Short mmCIF file of C-alpha atoms in Angstrom, two decimals:
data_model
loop_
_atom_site.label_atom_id
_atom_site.label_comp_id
_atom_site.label_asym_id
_atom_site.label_seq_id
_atom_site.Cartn_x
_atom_site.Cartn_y
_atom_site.Cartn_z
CA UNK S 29 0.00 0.00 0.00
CA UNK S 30 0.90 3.71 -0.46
CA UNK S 31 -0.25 6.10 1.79
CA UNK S 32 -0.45 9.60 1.35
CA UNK S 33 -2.16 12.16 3.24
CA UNK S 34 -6.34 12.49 2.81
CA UNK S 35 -6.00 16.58 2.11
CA UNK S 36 -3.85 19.28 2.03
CA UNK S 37 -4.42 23.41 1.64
CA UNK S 38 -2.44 25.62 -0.09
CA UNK S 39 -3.43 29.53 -0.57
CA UNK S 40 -2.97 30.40 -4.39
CA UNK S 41 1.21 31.05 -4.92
CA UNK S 42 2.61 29.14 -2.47
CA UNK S 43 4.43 25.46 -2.26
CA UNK S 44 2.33 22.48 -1.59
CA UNK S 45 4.32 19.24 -1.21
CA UNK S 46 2.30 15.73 -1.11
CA UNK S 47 4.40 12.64 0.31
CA UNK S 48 3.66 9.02 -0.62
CA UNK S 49 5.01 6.39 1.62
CA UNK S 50 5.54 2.55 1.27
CA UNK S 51 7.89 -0.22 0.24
CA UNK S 52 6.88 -0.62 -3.17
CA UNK S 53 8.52 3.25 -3.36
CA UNK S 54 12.06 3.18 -4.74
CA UNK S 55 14.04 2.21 -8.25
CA UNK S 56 12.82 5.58 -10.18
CA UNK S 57 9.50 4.03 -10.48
CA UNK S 58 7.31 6.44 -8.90
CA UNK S 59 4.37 8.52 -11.40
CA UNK S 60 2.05 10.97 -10.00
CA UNK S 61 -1.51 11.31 -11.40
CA UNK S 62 -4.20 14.41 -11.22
CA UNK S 63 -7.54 14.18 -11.42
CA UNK S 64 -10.14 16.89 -11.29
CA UNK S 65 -13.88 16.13 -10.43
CA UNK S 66 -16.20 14.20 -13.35
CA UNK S 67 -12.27 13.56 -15.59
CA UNK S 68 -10.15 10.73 -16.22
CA UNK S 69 -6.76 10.81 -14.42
CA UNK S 70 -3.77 12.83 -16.18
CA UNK S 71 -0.30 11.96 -15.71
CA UNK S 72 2.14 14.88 -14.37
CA UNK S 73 5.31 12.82 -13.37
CA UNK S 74 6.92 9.64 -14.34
CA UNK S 75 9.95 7.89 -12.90
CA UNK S 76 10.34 9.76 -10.06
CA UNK S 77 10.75 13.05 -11.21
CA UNK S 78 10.56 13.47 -14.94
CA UNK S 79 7.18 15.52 -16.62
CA UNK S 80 5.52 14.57 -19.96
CA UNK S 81 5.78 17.72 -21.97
CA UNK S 82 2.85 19.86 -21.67
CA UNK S 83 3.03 19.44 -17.55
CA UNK S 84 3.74 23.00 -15.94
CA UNK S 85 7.07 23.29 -14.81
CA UNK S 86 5.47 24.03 -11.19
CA UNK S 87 5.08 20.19 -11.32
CA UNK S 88 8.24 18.27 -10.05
CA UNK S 89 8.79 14.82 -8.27
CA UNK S 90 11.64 13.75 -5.63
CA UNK S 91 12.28 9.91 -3.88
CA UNK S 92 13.96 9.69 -1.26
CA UNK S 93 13.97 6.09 0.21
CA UNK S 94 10.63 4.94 0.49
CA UNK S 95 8.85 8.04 0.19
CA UNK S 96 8.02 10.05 -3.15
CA UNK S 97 7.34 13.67 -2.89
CA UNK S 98 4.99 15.84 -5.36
CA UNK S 99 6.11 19.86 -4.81
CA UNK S 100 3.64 21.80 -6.30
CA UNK S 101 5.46 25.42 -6.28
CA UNK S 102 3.53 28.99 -7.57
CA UNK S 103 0.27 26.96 -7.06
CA UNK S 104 -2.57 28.20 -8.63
CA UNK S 105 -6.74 27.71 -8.40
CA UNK S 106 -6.64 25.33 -11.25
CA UNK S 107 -4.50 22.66 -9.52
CA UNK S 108 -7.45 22.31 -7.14
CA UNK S 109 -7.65 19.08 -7.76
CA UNK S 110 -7.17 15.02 -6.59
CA UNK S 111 -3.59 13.62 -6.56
CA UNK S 112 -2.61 9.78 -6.88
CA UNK S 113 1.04 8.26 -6.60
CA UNK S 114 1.39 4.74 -8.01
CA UNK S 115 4.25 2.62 -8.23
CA UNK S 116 4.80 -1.26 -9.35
CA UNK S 117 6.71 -3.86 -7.80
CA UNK S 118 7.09 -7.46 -7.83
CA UNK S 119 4.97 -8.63 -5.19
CA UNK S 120 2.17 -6.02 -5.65
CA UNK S 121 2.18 -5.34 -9.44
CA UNK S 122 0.68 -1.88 -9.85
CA UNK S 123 -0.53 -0.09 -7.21
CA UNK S 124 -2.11 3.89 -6.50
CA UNK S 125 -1.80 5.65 -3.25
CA UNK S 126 -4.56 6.41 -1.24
CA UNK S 127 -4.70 9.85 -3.09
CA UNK S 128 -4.79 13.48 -1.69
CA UNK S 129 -7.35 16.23 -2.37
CA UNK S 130 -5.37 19.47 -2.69
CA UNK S 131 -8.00 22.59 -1.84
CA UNK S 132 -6.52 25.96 -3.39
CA UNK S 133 -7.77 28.72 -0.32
CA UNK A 17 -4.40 13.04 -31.11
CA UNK A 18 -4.30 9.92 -28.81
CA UNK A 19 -7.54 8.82 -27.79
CA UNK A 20 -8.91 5.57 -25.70
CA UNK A 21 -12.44 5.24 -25.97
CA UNK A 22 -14.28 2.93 -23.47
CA UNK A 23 -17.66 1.23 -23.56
CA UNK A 24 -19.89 -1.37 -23.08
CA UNK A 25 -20.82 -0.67 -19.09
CA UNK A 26 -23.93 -0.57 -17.74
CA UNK A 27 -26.11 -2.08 -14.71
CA UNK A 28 -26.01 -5.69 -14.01
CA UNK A 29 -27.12 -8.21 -11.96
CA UNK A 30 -24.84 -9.77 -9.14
CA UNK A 31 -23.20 -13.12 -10.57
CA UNK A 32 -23.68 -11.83 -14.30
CA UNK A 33 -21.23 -10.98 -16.78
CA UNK A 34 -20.09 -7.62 -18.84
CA UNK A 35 -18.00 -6.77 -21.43
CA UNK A 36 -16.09 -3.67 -21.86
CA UNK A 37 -13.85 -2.84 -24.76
CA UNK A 38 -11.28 -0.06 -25.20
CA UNK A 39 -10.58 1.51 -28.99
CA UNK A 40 -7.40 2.79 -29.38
CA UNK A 41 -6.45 5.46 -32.14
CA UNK A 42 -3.76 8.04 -32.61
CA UNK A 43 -0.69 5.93 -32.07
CA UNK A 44 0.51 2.35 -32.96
CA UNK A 45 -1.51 0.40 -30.54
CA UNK A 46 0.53 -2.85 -30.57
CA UNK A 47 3.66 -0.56 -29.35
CA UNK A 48 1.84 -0.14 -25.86
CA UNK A 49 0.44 -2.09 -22.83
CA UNK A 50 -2.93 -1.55 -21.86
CA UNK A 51 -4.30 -1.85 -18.54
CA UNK A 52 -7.87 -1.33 -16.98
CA UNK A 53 -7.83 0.88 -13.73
CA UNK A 54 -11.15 1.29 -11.88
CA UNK A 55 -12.64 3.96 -9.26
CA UNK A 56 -15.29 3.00 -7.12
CA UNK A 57 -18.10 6.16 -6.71
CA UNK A 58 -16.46 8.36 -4.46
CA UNK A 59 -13.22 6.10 -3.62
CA UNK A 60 -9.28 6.08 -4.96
CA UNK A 61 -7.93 4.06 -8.14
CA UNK A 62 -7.44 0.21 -8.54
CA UNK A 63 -5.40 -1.07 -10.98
CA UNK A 64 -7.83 -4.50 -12.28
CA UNK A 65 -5.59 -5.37 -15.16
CA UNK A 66 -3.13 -5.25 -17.75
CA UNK A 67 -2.12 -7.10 -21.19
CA UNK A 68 1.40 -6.69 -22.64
CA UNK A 69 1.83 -5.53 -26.30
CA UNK A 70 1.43 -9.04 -28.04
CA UNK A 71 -1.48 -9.96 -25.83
CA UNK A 72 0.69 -12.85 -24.55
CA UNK A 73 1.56 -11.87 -20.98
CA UNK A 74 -1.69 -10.54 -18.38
CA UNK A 75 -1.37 -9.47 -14.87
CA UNK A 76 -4.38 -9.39 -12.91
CA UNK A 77 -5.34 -8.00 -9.22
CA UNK A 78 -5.77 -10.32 -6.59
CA UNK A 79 -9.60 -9.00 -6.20
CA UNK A 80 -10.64 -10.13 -9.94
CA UNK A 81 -8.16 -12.55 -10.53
CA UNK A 82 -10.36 -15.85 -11.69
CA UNK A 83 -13.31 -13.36 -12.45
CA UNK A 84 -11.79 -11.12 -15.51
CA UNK A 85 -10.08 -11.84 -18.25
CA UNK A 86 -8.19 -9.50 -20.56
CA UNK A 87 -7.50 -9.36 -23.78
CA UNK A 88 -6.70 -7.43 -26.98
CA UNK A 89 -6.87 -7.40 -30.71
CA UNK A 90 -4.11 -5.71 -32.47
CA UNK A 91 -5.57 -5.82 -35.90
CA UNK A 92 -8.53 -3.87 -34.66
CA UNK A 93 -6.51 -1.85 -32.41
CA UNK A 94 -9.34 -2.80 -29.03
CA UNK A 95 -8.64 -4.29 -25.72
CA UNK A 96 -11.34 -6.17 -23.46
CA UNK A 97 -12.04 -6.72 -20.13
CA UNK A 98 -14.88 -9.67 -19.60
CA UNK A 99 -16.33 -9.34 -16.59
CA UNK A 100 -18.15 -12.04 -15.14
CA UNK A 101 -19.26 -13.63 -11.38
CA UNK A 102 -19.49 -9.80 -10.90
CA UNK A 103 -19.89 -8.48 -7.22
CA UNK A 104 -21.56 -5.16 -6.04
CA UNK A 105 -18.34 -4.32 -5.03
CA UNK A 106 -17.27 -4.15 -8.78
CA UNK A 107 -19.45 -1.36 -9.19
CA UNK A 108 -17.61 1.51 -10.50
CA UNK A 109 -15.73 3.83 -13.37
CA UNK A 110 -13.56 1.63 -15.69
CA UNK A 111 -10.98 3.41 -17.39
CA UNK A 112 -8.67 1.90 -19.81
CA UNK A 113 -5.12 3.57 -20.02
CA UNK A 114 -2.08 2.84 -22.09
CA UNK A 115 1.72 2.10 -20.97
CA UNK A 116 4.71 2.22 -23.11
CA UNK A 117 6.49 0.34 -21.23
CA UNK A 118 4.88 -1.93 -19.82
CA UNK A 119 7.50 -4.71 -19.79
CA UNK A 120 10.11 -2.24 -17.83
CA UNK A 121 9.75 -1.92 -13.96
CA UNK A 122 11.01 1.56 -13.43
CA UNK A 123 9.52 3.17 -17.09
CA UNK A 124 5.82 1.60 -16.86
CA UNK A 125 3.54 3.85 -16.10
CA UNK A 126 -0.11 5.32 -17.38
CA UNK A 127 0.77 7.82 -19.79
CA UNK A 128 -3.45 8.32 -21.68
CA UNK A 129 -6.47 7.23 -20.30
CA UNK A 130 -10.14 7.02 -21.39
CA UNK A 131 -13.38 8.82 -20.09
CA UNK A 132 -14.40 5.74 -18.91
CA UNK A 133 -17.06 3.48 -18.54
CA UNK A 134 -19.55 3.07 -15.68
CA UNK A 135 -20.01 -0.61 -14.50
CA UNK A 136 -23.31 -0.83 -11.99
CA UNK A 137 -23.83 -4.36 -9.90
CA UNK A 138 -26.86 -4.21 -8.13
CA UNK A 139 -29.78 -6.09 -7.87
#
């Protein structure tokens, strides 16, 4: 399992970091996912810390031992929004965090 | 543009069966995994399934293992997921998402995913 915190608030500009915790974190394999009410899930990072192109450059990923961290930095009203970490290893396969609702004040 | 576009969901009995598919268009489809990812009304993500590239190697989740089966036809560029002995715990949003690479353990990963497809057990 992954765990990551159930919320987090943020006022609009500021850094917002989201850690996700558990063994199957580690080996550049962590992604981060957003997903904003009624849509499917996007992805904003992949292997730990890289970001498809399109992905704001406010976006950016960091593992340290078996805890990924998404650093949302400037953030702004339209990040408002759900976030999932997922990771894959051998015993579990693929597996999501427990996802975090980040609430723009 | 990349699109996945899901179907076939719908209400159902408990202990019946569904079928959903996935068309793919907008990339070579055999270059990618595919994997089916649900979300229970209100509730996180569960990754259900996945098929490799060639259709030969499928992964399932321990809570549909024996239930589901994946699949996917490369000529028509469309993945399934049968569903059957569903549960009302299977209710929820199926999404189908691709992964390019699928068969590496630090580079898989769900880089599109579809609307979706709303899968209803009740009785």
């Amino acid at each position: 399992e992954l765990t990551q915190p159930p919320s987090v608030s943020v006022s609009p500009g500021q850094t917002v970091t989201i850690p996700c915790s558990g063994e199957t974190v580690g080996d550049q394999n962590a992604c981060w996912y957003q997903q904003k009410p009624g849509q499917s899930p996007v992805m904003i990072i992949y292997q730990d810390s890289k970001r498809p192109s399109g992905i704001p450059d406010r976006f950016s990923g960091s593992t340290s031992g078996n805890t990924a961290t998404l650093t949302i930095r400037g953030t702004q009203p339209m990040d408002e929004a759900d976030y999932y970490c997922q990771a894959w290893d051998s015993t579990t396969a693929w597996v999501f965090g427990t996802g975090t609702k980040v609430t723009v004040l | 543009q990349v699109q996945l576009v899901e179907s076939g969901g719908g209400v159902v009995q408990p202990g019946r069966s569904l079928r959903l598919s996935c068309a793919a268009s907008g990339f070579t489809f055999s270059s990618y995994g595919i994997h089916w990812v649900r979300q229970a009304p209100g509730k996180g993500l569960e990754w259900v399934a996945v098929i490799w590239n060639d259709g030969v190697n499928k992964y399932y989740a321990d809570s549909v293992k024996g239930r589901f089966t994946i699949s996917r036809d490369n000529s028509r560029n469309t993945a399934h997921l049968q569903m059957n002995s569903l549960r009302v715990d299977d209710t929820a949003m199926y999404f189908c998402a691709r992964d390019p690479e699928v068969h590496d353990s630090s580079g898989t990963r769900f880089d599109s995913w579809g609307q979706g497809t709303l899968v209803t057990v009740s009785s």
